[in-house]
Coordinates of C-alpha atoms in Angstrom, one line a residue:
Chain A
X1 CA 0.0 0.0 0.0
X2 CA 1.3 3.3 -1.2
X3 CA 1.7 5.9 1.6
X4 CA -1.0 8.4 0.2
X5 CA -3.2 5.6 0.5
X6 CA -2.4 4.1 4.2
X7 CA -3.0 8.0 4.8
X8 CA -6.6 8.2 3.1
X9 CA -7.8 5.1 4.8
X10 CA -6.0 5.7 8.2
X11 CA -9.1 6.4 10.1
X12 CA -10.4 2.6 8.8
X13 CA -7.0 0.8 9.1
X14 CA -6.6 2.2 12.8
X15 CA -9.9 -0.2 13.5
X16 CA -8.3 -3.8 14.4
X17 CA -10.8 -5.6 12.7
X18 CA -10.1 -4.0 9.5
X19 CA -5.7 -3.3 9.3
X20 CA -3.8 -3.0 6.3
X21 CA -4.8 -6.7 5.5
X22 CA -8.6 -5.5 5.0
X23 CA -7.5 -2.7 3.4
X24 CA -5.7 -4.6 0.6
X25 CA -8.4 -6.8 0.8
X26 CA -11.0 -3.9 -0.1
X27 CA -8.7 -2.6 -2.5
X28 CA -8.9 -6.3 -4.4
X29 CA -12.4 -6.5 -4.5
X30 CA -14.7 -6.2 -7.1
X31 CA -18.7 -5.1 -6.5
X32 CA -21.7 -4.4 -8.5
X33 CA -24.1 -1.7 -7.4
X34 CA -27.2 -2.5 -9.5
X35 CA -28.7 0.8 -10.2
X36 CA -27.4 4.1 -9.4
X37 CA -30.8 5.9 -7.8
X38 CA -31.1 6.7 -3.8
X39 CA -29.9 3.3 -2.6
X40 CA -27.3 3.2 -5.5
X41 CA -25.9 6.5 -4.9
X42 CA -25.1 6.2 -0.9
X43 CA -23.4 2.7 -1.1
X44 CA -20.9 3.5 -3.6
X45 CA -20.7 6.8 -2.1
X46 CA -19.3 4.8 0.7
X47 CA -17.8 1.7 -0.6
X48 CA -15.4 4.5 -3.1
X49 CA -14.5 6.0 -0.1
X50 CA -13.6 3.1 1.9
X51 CA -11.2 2.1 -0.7
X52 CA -13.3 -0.9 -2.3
X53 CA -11.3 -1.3 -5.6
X54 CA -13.4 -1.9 -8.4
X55 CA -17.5 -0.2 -8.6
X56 CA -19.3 -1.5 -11.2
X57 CA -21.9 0.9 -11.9
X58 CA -25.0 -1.0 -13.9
X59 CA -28.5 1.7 -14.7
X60 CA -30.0 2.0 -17.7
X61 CA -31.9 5.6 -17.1
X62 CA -30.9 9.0 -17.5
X63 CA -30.7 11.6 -14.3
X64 CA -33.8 13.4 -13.9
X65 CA -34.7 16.6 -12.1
X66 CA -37.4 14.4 -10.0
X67 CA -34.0 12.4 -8.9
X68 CA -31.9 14.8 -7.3
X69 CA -34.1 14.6 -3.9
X70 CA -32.1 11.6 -2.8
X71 CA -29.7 10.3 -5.6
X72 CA -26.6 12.3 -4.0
X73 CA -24.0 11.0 -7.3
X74 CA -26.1 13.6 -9.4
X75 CA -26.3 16.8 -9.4
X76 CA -28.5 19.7 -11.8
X77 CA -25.3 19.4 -14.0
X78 CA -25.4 15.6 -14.7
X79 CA -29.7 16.3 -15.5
X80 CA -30.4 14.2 -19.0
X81 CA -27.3 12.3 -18.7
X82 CA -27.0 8.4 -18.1
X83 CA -26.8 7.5 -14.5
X84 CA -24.3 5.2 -14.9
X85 CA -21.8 8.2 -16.6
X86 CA -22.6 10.3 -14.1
X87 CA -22.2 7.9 -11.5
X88 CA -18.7 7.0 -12.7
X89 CA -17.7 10.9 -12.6
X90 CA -19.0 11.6 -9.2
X91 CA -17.2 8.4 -7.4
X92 CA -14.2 9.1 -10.0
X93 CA -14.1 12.8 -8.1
X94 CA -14.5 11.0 -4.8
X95 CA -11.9 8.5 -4.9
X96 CA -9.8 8.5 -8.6
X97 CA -7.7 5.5 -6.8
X98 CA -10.5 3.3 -7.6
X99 CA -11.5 1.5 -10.7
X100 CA -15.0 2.4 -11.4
X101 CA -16.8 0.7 -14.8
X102 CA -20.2 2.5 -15.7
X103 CA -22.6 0.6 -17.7
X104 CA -25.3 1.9 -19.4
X105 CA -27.8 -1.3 -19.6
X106 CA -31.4 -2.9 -18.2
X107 CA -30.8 -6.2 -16.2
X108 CA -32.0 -8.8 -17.6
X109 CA -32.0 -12.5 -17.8
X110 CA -29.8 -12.5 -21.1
X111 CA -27.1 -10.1 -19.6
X112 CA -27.2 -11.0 -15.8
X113 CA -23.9 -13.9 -16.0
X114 CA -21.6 -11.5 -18.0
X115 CA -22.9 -8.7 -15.5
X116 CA -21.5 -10.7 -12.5
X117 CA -18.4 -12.4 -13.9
X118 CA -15.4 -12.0 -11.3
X119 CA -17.9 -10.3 -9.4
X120 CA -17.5 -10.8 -4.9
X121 CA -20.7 -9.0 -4.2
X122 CA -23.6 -7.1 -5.2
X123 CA -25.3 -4.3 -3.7
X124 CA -29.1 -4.0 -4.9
X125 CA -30.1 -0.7 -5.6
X126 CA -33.2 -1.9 -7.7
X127 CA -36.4 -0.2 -8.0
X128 CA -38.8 -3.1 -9.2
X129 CA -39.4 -7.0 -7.9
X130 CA -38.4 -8.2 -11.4
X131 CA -34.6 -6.8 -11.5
X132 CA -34.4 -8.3 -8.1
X133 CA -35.8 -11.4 -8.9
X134 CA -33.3 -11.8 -12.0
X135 CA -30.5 -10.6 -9.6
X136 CA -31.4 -13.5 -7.0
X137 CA -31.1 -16.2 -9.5
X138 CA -28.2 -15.0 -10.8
X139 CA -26.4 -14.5 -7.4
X140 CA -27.7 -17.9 -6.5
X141 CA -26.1 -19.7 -9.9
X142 CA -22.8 -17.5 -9.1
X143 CA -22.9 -18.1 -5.0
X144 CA -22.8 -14.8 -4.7
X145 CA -23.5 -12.9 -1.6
X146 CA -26.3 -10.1 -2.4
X147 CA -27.1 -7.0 -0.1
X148 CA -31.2 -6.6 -0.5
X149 CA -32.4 -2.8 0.3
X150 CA -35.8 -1.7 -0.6
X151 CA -37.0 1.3 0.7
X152 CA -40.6 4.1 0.2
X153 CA -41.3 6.9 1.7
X154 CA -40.1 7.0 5.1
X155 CA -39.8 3.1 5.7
X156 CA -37.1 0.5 4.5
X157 CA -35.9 -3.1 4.7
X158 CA -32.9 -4.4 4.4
X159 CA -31.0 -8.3 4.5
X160 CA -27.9 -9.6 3.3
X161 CA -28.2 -12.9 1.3
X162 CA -25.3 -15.2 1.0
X163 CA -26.0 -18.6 -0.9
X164 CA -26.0 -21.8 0.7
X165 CA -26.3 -20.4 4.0
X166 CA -29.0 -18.1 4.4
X167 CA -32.5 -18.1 2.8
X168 CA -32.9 -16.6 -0.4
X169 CA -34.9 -13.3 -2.0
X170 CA -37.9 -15.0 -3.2
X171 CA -37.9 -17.1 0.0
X172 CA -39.3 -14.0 1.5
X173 CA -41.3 -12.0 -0.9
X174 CA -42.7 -14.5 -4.0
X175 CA -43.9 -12.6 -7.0
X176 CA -47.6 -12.4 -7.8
X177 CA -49.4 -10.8 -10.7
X178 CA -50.1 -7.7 -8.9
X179 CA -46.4 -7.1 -8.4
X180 CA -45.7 -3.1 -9.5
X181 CA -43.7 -0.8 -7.1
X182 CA -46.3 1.7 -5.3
X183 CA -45.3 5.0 -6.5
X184 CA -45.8 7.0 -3.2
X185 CA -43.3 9.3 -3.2
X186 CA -40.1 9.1 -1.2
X187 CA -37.7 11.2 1.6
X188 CA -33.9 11.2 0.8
X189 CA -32.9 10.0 4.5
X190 CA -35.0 6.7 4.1
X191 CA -32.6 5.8 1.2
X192 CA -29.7 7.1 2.4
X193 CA -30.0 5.3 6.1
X194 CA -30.7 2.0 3.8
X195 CA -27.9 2.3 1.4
X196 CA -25.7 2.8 4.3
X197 CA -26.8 -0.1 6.2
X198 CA -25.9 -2.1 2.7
X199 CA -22.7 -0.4 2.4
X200 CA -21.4 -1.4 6.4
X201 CA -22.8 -5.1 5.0
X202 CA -20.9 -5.1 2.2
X203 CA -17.8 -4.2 4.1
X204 CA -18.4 -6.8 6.5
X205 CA -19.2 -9.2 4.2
X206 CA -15.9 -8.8 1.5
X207 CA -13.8 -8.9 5.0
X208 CA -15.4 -11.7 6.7
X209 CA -16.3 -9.3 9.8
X210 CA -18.7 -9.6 12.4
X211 CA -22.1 -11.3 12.0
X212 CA -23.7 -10.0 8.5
X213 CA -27.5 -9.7 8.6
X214 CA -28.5 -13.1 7.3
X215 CA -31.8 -14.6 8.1
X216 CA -32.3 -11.8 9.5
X217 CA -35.3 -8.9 8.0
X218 CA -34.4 -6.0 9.3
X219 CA -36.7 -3.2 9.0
X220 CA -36.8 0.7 9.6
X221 CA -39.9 2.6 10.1
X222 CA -38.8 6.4 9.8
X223 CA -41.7 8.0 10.8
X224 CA -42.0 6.5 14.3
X225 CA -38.4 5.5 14.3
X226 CA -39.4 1.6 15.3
X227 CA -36.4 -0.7 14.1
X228 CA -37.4 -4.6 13.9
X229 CA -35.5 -7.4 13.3
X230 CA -37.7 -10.7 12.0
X231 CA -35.8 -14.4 12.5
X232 CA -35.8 -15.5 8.4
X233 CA -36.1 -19.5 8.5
X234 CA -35.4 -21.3 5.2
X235 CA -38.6 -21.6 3.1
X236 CA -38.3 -25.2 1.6
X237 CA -41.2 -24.7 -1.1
X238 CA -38.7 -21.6 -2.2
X239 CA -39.1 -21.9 -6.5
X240 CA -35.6 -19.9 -6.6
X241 CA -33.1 -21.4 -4.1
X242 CA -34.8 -25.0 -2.9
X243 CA -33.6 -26.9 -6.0
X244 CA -30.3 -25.3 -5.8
X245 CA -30.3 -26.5 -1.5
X246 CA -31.3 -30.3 -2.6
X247 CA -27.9 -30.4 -5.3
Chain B
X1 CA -57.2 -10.4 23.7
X2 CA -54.4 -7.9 23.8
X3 CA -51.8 -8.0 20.9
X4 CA -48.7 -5.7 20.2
X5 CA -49.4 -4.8 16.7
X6 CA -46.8 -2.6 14.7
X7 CA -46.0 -1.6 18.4
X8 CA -49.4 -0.6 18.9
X9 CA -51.2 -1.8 21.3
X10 CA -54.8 -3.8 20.0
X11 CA -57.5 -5.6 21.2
X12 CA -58.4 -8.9 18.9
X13 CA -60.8 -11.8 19.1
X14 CA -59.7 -15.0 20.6
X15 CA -58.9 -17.8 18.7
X16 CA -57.6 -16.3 15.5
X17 CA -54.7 -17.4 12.9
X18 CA -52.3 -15.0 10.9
X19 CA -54.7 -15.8 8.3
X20 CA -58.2 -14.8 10.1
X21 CA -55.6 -12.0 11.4
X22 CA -55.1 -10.5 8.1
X23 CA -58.7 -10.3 7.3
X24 CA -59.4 -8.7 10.6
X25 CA -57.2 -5.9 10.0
X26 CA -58.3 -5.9 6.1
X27 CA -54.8 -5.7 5.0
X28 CA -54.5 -6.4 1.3
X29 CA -51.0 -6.7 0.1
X30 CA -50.3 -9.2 -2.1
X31 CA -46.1 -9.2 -0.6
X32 CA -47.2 -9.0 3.0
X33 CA -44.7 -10.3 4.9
X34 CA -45.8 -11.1 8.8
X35 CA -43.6 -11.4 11.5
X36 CA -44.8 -12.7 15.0
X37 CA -42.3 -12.4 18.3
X38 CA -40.0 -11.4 16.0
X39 CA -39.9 -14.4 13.1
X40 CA -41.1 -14.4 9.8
X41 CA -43.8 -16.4 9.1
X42 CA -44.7 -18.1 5.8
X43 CA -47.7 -17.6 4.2
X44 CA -48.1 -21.5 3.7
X45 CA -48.5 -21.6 7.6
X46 CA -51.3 -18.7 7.9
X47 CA -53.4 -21.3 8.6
X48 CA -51.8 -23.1 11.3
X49 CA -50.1 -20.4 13.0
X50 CA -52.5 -19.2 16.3
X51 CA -52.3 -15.7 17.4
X52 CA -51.7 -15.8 21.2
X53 CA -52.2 -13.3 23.6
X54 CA -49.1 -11.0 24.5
X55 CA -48.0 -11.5 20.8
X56 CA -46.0 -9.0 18.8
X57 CA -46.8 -9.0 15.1
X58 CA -45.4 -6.7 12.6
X59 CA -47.2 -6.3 9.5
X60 CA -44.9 -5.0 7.1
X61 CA -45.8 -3.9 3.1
X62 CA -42.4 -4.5 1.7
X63 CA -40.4 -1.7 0.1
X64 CA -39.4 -2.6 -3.1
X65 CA -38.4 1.1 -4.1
X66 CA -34.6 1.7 -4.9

Protein backbone atom coordinates (compact mmCIF):
# COMPACT_ATOMS: atom_id res chain seq x y z
CA UNK A 1 0.00 0.00 0.00
CA UNK A 2 1.29 3.33 -1.22
CA UNK A 3 1.69 5.91 1.56
CA UNK A 4 -1.02 8.36 0.15
CA UNK A 5 -3.22 5.57 0.52
CA UNK A 6 -2.41 4.14 4.20
CA UNK A 7 -3.05 7.99 4.80
CA UNK A 8 -6.58 8.25 3.08
CA UNK A 9 -7.76 5.15 4.77
CA UNK A 10 -6.03 5.69 8.22
CA UNK A 11 -9.10 6.35 10.15
CA UNK A 12 -10.42 2.63 8.79
CA UNK A 13 -6.97 0.83 9.08
CA UNK A 14 -6.59 2.22 12.81
CA UNK A 15 -9.89 -0.20 13.52
CA UNK A 16 -8.26 -3.83 14.37
CA UNK A 17 -10.77 -5.59 12.66
CA UNK A 18 -10.07 -3.96 9.50
CA UNK A 19 -5.65 -3.27 9.31
CA UNK A 20 -3.83 -3.02 6.25
CA UNK A 21 -4.83 -6.67 5.48
CA UNK A 22 -8.55 -5.47 5.01
CA UNK A 23 -7.53 -2.70 3.42
CA UNK A 24 -5.70 -4.58 0.65
CA UNK A 25 -8.37 -6.82 0.83
CA UNK A 26 -11.03 -3.91 -0.08
CA UNK A 27 -8.67 -2.58 -2.53
CA UNK A 28 -8.91 -6.25 -4.40
CA UNK A 29 -12.44 -6.49 -4.51
CA UNK A 30 -14.67 -6.16 -7.07
CA UNK A 31 -18.69 -5.07 -6.50
CA UNK A 32 -21.74 -4.42 -8.48
CA UNK A 33 -24.07 -1.73 -7.41
CA UNK A 34 -27.19 -2.51 -9.50
CA UNK A 35 -28.75 0.84 -10.19
CA UNK A 36 -27.43 4.13 -9.38
CA UNK A 37 -30.79 5.87 -7.79
CA UNK A 38 -31.13 6.73 -3.83
CA UNK A 39 -29.93 3.33 -2.56
CA UNK A 40 -27.31 3.16 -5.49
CA UNK A 41 -25.94 6.55 -4.87
CA UNK A 42 -25.11 6.20 -0.87
CA UNK A 43 -23.41 2.72 -1.09
CA UNK A 44 -20.90 3.50 -3.60
CA UNK A 45 -20.68 6.81 -2.05
CA UNK A 46 -19.27 4.77 0.73
CA UNK A 47 -17.84 1.67 -0.64
CA UNK A 48 -15.44 4.49 -3.14
CA UNK A 49 -14.50 6.02 -0.12
CA UNK A 50 -13.55 3.08 1.87
CA UNK A 51 -11.21 2.07 -0.67
CA UNK A 52 -13.30 -0.88 -2.33
CA UNK A 53 -11.31 -1.31 -5.55
CA UNK A 54 -13.45 -1.89 -8.40
CA UNK A 55 -17.47 -0.19 -8.56
CA UNK A 56 -19.28 -1.53 -11.18
CA UNK A 57 -21.94 0.94 -11.88
CA UNK A 58 -25.02 -1.03 -13.88
CA UNK A 59 -28.49 1.72 -14.68
CA UNK A 60 -30.02 2.04 -17.69
CA UNK A 61 -31.94 5.57 -17.08
CA UNK A 62 -30.87 8.96 -17.53
CA UNK A 63 -30.72 11.64 -14.34
CA UNK A 64 -33.85 13.45 -13.89
CA UNK A 65 -34.74 16.62 -12.07
CA UNK A 66 -37.42 14.39 -10.01
CA UNK A 67 -33.99 12.43 -8.87
CA UNK A 68 -31.88 14.82 -7.30
CA UNK A 69 -34.07 14.56 -3.88
CA UNK A 70 -32.06 11.65 -2.77
CA UNK A 71 -29.71 10.34 -5.55
CA UNK A 72 -26.64 12.28 -4.04
CA UNK A 73 -24.05 11.04 -7.35
CA UNK A 74 -26.06 13.58 -9.37
CA UNK A 75 -26.31 16.85 -9.36
CA UNK A 76 -28.46 19.66 -11.83
CA UNK A 77 -25.32 19.40 -14.00
CA UNK A 78 -25.45 15.57 -14.71
CA UNK A 79 -29.65 16.26 -15.54
CA UNK A 80 -30.44 14.19 -18.96
CA UNK A 81 -27.30 12.33 -18.74
CA UNK A 82 -27.04 8.37 -18.15
CA UNK A 83 -26.81 7.53 -14.53
CA UNK A 84 -24.32 5.18 -14.87
CA UNK A 85 -21.82 8.17 -16.57
CA UNK A 86 -22.62 10.32 -14.08
CA UNK A 87 -22.25 7.90 -11.47
CA UNK A 88 -18.67 7.03 -12.72
CA UNK A 89 -17.65 10.86 -12.63
CA UNK A 90 -18.97 11.59 -9.20
CA UNK A 91 -17.23 8.40 -7.43
CA UNK A 92 -14.17 9.14 -9.99
CA UNK A 93 -14.13 12.84 -8.07
CA UNK A 94 -14.51 11.04 -4.83
CA UNK A 95 -11.86 8.49 -4.94
CA UNK A 96 -9.78 8.51 -8.55
CA UNK A 97 -7.70 5.50 -6.82
CA UNK A 98 -10.49 3.27 -7.59
CA UNK A 99 -11.47 1.49 -10.67
CA UNK A 100 -15.03 2.36 -11.43
CA UNK A 101 -16.82 0.72 -14.78
CA UNK A 102 -20.16 2.54 -15.66
CA UNK A 103 -22.61 0.61 -17.70
CA UNK A 104 -25.26 1.86 -19.39
CA UNK A 105 -27.82 -1.34 -19.62
CA UNK A 106 -31.40 -2.85 -18.24
CA UNK A 107 -30.84 -6.20 -16.15
CA UNK A 108 -32.03 -8.75 -17.60
CA UNK A 109 -31.96 -12.55 -17.77
CA UNK A 110 -29.80 -12.54 -21.12
CA UNK A 111 -27.13 -10.07 -19.59
CA UNK A 112 -27.18 -10.96 -15.77
CA UNK A 113 -23.91 -13.90 -16.01
CA UNK A 114 -21.63 -11.46 -17.98
CA UNK A 115 -22.94 -8.72 -15.52
CA UNK A 116 -21.49 -10.73 -12.49
CA UNK A 117 -18.37 -12.40 -13.93
CA UNK A 118 -15.41 -11.98 -11.25
CA UNK A 119 -17.93 -10.26 -9.37
CA UNK A 120 -17.52 -10.77 -4.89
CA UNK A 121 -20.71 -9.03 -4.21
CA UNK A 122 -23.56 -7.13 -5.19
CA UNK A 123 -25.28 -4.29 -3.66
CA UNK A 124 -29.12 -3.98 -4.88
CA UNK A 125 -30.09 -0.65 -5.58
CA UNK A 126 -33.19 -1.87 -7.70
CA UNK A 127 -36.42 -0.21 -7.98
CA UNK A 128 -38.75 -3.12 -9.19
CA UNK A 129 -39.44 -6.96 -7.89
CA UNK A 130 -38.39 -8.21 -11.35
CA UNK A 131 -34.65 -6.83 -11.49
CA UNK A 132 -34.43 -8.32 -8.14
CA UNK A 133 -35.77 -11.39 -8.87
CA UNK A 134 -33.29 -11.80 -12.00
CA UNK A 135 -30.46 -10.59 -9.62
CA UNK A 136 -31.38 -13.48 -7.03
CA UNK A 137 -31.13 -16.21 -9.48
CA UNK A 138 -28.22 -15.04 -10.82
CA UNK A 139 -26.41 -14.55 -7.41
CA UNK A 140 -27.68 -17.91 -6.48
CA UNK A 141 -26.10 -19.72 -9.88
CA UNK A 142 -22.78 -17.51 -9.11
CA UNK A 143 -22.91 -18.12 -5.04
CA UNK A 144 -22.76 -14.80 -4.71
CA UNK A 145 -23.50 -12.86 -1.57
CA UNK A 146 -26.35 -10.10 -2.41
CA UNK A 147 -27.11 -6.97 -0.12
CA UNK A 148 -31.24 -6.63 -0.49
CA UNK A 149 -32.41 -2.80 0.33
CA UNK A 150 -35.83 -1.70 -0.62
CA UNK A 151 -36.99 1.32 0.73
CA UNK A 152 -40.64 4.10 0.22
CA UNK A 153 -41.34 6.95 1.72
CA UNK A 154 -40.14 6.96 5.11
CA UNK A 155 -39.76 3.15 5.70
CA UNK A 156 -37.06 0.51 4.45
CA UNK A 157 -35.86 -3.14 4.73
CA UNK A 158 -32.89 -4.38 4.37
CA UNK A 159 -30.98 -8.28 4.54
CA UNK A 160 -27.85 -9.64 3.28
CA UNK A 161 -28.18 -12.92 1.33
CA UNK A 162 -25.33 -15.24 0.99
CA UNK A 163 -26.00 -18.56 -0.95
CA UNK A 164 -25.98 -21.77 0.68
CA UNK A 165 -26.33 -20.42 4.04
CA UNK A 166 -29.03 -18.05 4.43
CA UNK A 167 -32.47 -18.09 2.80
CA UNK A 168 -32.86 -16.57 -0.41
CA UNK A 169 -34.88 -13.33 -1.96
CA UNK A 170 -37.85 -15.03 -3.24
CA UNK A 171 -37.94 -17.06 0.03
CA UNK A 172 -39.33 -14.05 1.51
CA UNK A 173 -41.26 -11.98 -0.93
CA UNK A 174 -42.72 -14.46 -4.00
CA UNK A 175 -43.87 -12.62 -7.04
CA UNK A 176 -47.57 -12.37 -7.83
CA UNK A 177 -49.40 -10.76 -10.72
CA UNK A 178 -50.13 -7.69 -8.88
CA UNK A 179 -46.35 -7.05 -8.39
CA UNK A 180 -45.71 -3.11 -9.50
CA UNK A 181 -43.73 -0.83 -7.13
CA UNK A 182 -46.29 1.65 -5.27
CA UNK A 183 -45.32 5.00 -6.53
CA UNK A 184 -45.79 7.01 -3.24
CA UNK A 185 -43.26 9.30 -3.17
CA UNK A 186 -40.10 9.10 -1.15
CA UNK A 187 -37.73 11.16 1.64
CA UNK A 188 -33.89 11.16 0.84
CA UNK A 189 -32.86 10.00 4.47
CA UNK A 190 -35.02 6.72 4.11
CA UNK A 191 -32.61 5.81 1.20
CA UNK A 192 -29.72 7.13 2.45
CA UNK A 193 -29.99 5.28 6.12
CA UNK A 194 -30.75 2.02 3.77
CA UNK A 195 -27.89 2.34 1.37
CA UNK A 196 -25.67 2.84 4.26
CA UNK A 197 -26.78 -0.15 6.19
CA UNK A 198 -25.93 -2.12 2.72
CA UNK A 199 -22.75 -0.45 2.43
CA UNK A 200 -21.41 -1.42 6.37
CA UNK A 201 -22.81 -5.09 5.00
CA UNK A 202 -20.92 -5.11 2.19
CA UNK A 203 -17.80 -4.17 4.05
CA UNK A 204 -18.41 -6.77 6.49
CA UNK A 205 -19.18 -9.17 4.18
CA UNK A 206 -15.89 -8.81 1.51
CA UNK A 207 -13.83 -8.95 5.04
CA UNK A 208 -15.44 -11.70 6.66
CA UNK A 209 -16.25 -9.33 9.84
CA UNK A 210 -18.67 -9.57 12.42
CA UNK A 211 -22.14 -11.25 12.03
CA UNK A 212 -23.72 -10.02 8.53
CA UNK A 213 -27.54 -9.72 8.55
CA UNK A 214 -28.51 -13.12 7.32
CA UNK A 215 -31.83 -14.60 8.15
CA UNK A 216 -32.28 -11.78 9.47
CA UNK A 217 -35.27 -8.88 7.99
CA UNK A 218 -34.41 -6.02 9.26
CA UNK A 219 -36.74 -3.19 8.96
CA UNK A 220 -36.80 0.72 9.59
CA UNK A 221 -39.90 2.61 10.13
CA UNK A 222 -38.81 6.43 9.78
CA UNK A 223 -41.70 8.04 10.85
CA UNK A 224 -42.02 6.51 14.33
CA UNK A 225 -38.42 5.50 14.34
CA UNK A 226 -39.45 1.58 15.31
CA UNK A 227 -36.43 -0.70 14.05
CA UNK A 228 -37.36 -4.64 13.87
CA UNK A 229 -35.50 -7.42 13.32
CA UNK A 230 -37.73 -10.71 11.96
CA UNK A 231 -35.77 -14.41 12.48
CA UNK A 232 -35.82 -15.49 8.42
CA UNK A 233 -36.11 -19.51 8.47
CA UNK A 234 -35.43 -21.32 5.17
CA UNK A 235 -38.57 -21.64 3.12
CA UNK A 236 -38.29 -25.23 1.62
CA UNK A 237 -41.20 -24.73 -1.13
CA UNK A 238 -38.67 -21.59 -2.23
CA UNK A 239 -39.06 -21.94 -6.54
CA UNK A 240 -35.62 -19.92 -6.58
CA UNK A 241 -33.06 -21.36 -4.07
CA UNK A 242 -34.79 -24.96 -2.88
CA UNK A 243 -33.59 -26.91 -6.01
CA UNK A 244 -30.31 -25.34 -5.78
CA UNK A 245 -30.25 -26.52 -1.52
CA UNK A 246 -31.28 -30.28 -2.57
CA UNK A 247 -27.94 -30.38 -5.28
CA UNK B 1 -57.22 -10.35 23.72
CA UNK B 2 -54.37 -7.91 23.84
CA UNK B 3 -51.80 -7.99 20.93
CA UNK B 4 -48.67 -5.66 20.18
CA UNK B 5 -49.43 -4.81 16.75
CA UNK B 6 -46.84 -2.64 14.66
CA UNK B 7 -45.98 -1.60 18.44
CA UNK B 8 -49.40 -0.59 18.93
CA UNK B 9 -51.21 -1.79 21.33
CA UNK B 10 -54.81 -3.80 20.04
CA UNK B 11 -57.48 -5.59 21.15
CA UNK B 12 -58.42 -8.87 18.89
CA UNK B 13 -60.79 -11.83 19.10
CA UNK B 14 -59.68 -15.01 20.60
CA UNK B 15 -58.94 -17.76 18.66
CA UNK B 16 -57.57 -16.28 15.49
CA UNK B 17 -54.69 -17.45 12.88
CA UNK B 18 -52.33 -14.98 10.86
CA UNK B 19 -54.67 -15.75 8.27
CA UNK B 20 -58.19 -14.81 10.07
CA UNK B 21 -55.61 -11.99 11.42
CA UNK B 22 -55.06 -10.48 8.12
CA UNK B 23 -58.70 -10.27 7.26
CA UNK B 24 -59.36 -8.73 10.61
CA UNK B 25 -57.22 -5.89 9.98
CA UNK B 26 -58.32 -5.89 6.15
CA UNK B 27 -54.81 -5.73 4.96
CA UNK B 28 -54.53 -6.39 1.30
CA UNK B 29 -51.04 -6.68 0.06
CA UNK B 30 -50.30 -9.24 -2.05
CA UNK B 31 -46.08 -9.22 -0.62
CA UNK B 32 -47.24 -9.00 3.05
CA UNK B 33 -44.72 -10.27 4.94
CA UNK B 34 -45.77 -11.12 8.85
CA UNK B 35 -43.62 -11.36 11.46
CA UNK B 36 -44.83 -12.70 14.95
CA UNK B 37 -42.26 -12.41 18.32
CA UNK B 38 -40.04 -11.39 15.97
CA UNK B 39 -39.93 -14.41 13.08
CA UNK B 40 -41.07 -14.38 9.81
CA UNK B 41 -43.78 -16.44 9.15
CA UNK B 42 -44.65 -18.07 5.83
CA UNK B 43 -47.71 -17.59 4.20
CA UNK B 44 -48.10 -21.47 3.69
CA UNK B 45 -48.45 -21.57 7.61
CA UNK B 46 -51.32 -18.69 7.94
CA UNK B 47 -53.41 -21.29 8.58
CA UNK B 48 -51.81 -23.13 11.29
CA UNK B 49 -50.06 -20.35 12.96
CA UNK B 50 -52.47 -19.18 16.31
CA UNK B 51 -52.30 -15.71 17.38
CA UNK B 52 -51.71 -15.76 21.23
CA UNK B 53 -52.23 -13.26 23.60
CA UNK B 54 -49.11 -10.97 24.47
CA UNK B 55 -47.99 -11.54 20.79
CA UNK B 56 -46.00 -8.99 18.75
CA UNK B 57 -46.81 -8.97 15.13
CA UNK B 58 -45.42 -6.75 12.59
CA UNK B 59 -47.22 -6.26 9.45
CA UNK B 60 -44.93 -5.01 7.07
CA UNK B 61 -45.79 -3.86 3.15
CA UNK B 62 -42.42 -4.53 1.71
CA UNK B 63 -40.40 -1.73 0.15
CA UNK B 64 -39.42 -2.65 -3.13
CA UNK B 65 -38.43 1.09 -4.10
CA UNK B 66 -34.64 1.72 -4.88
Amino acid sequence: MTLPDSKRYARQIKLPQIGTPGQKKLAAARVLIAGAGGLGSLSSLYLAAAGVGHLIIVDKDRVELSNLNRQLLHSETSLGKPKALSASHRLGQLNSKIKITPIQVKIDRKNIDDLLKEVDLVVDGCDNYPTRQILNRGCLHHKLPWIFGGVQGFDGMITSFVPNSSVCFECIIQDHPATKLRDNGILGATAGIIASIQAMEAIKLLLDLGTPLTNRLMQICGLDMRITTAALTANPDCKACSPIKKN
Amino acid sequence: MIIQFNGLQETIPRDLNIRQLIKFFDEGDPHLIVEQNARYIYPKDYDTCMVMENDEIEFINPNLGG
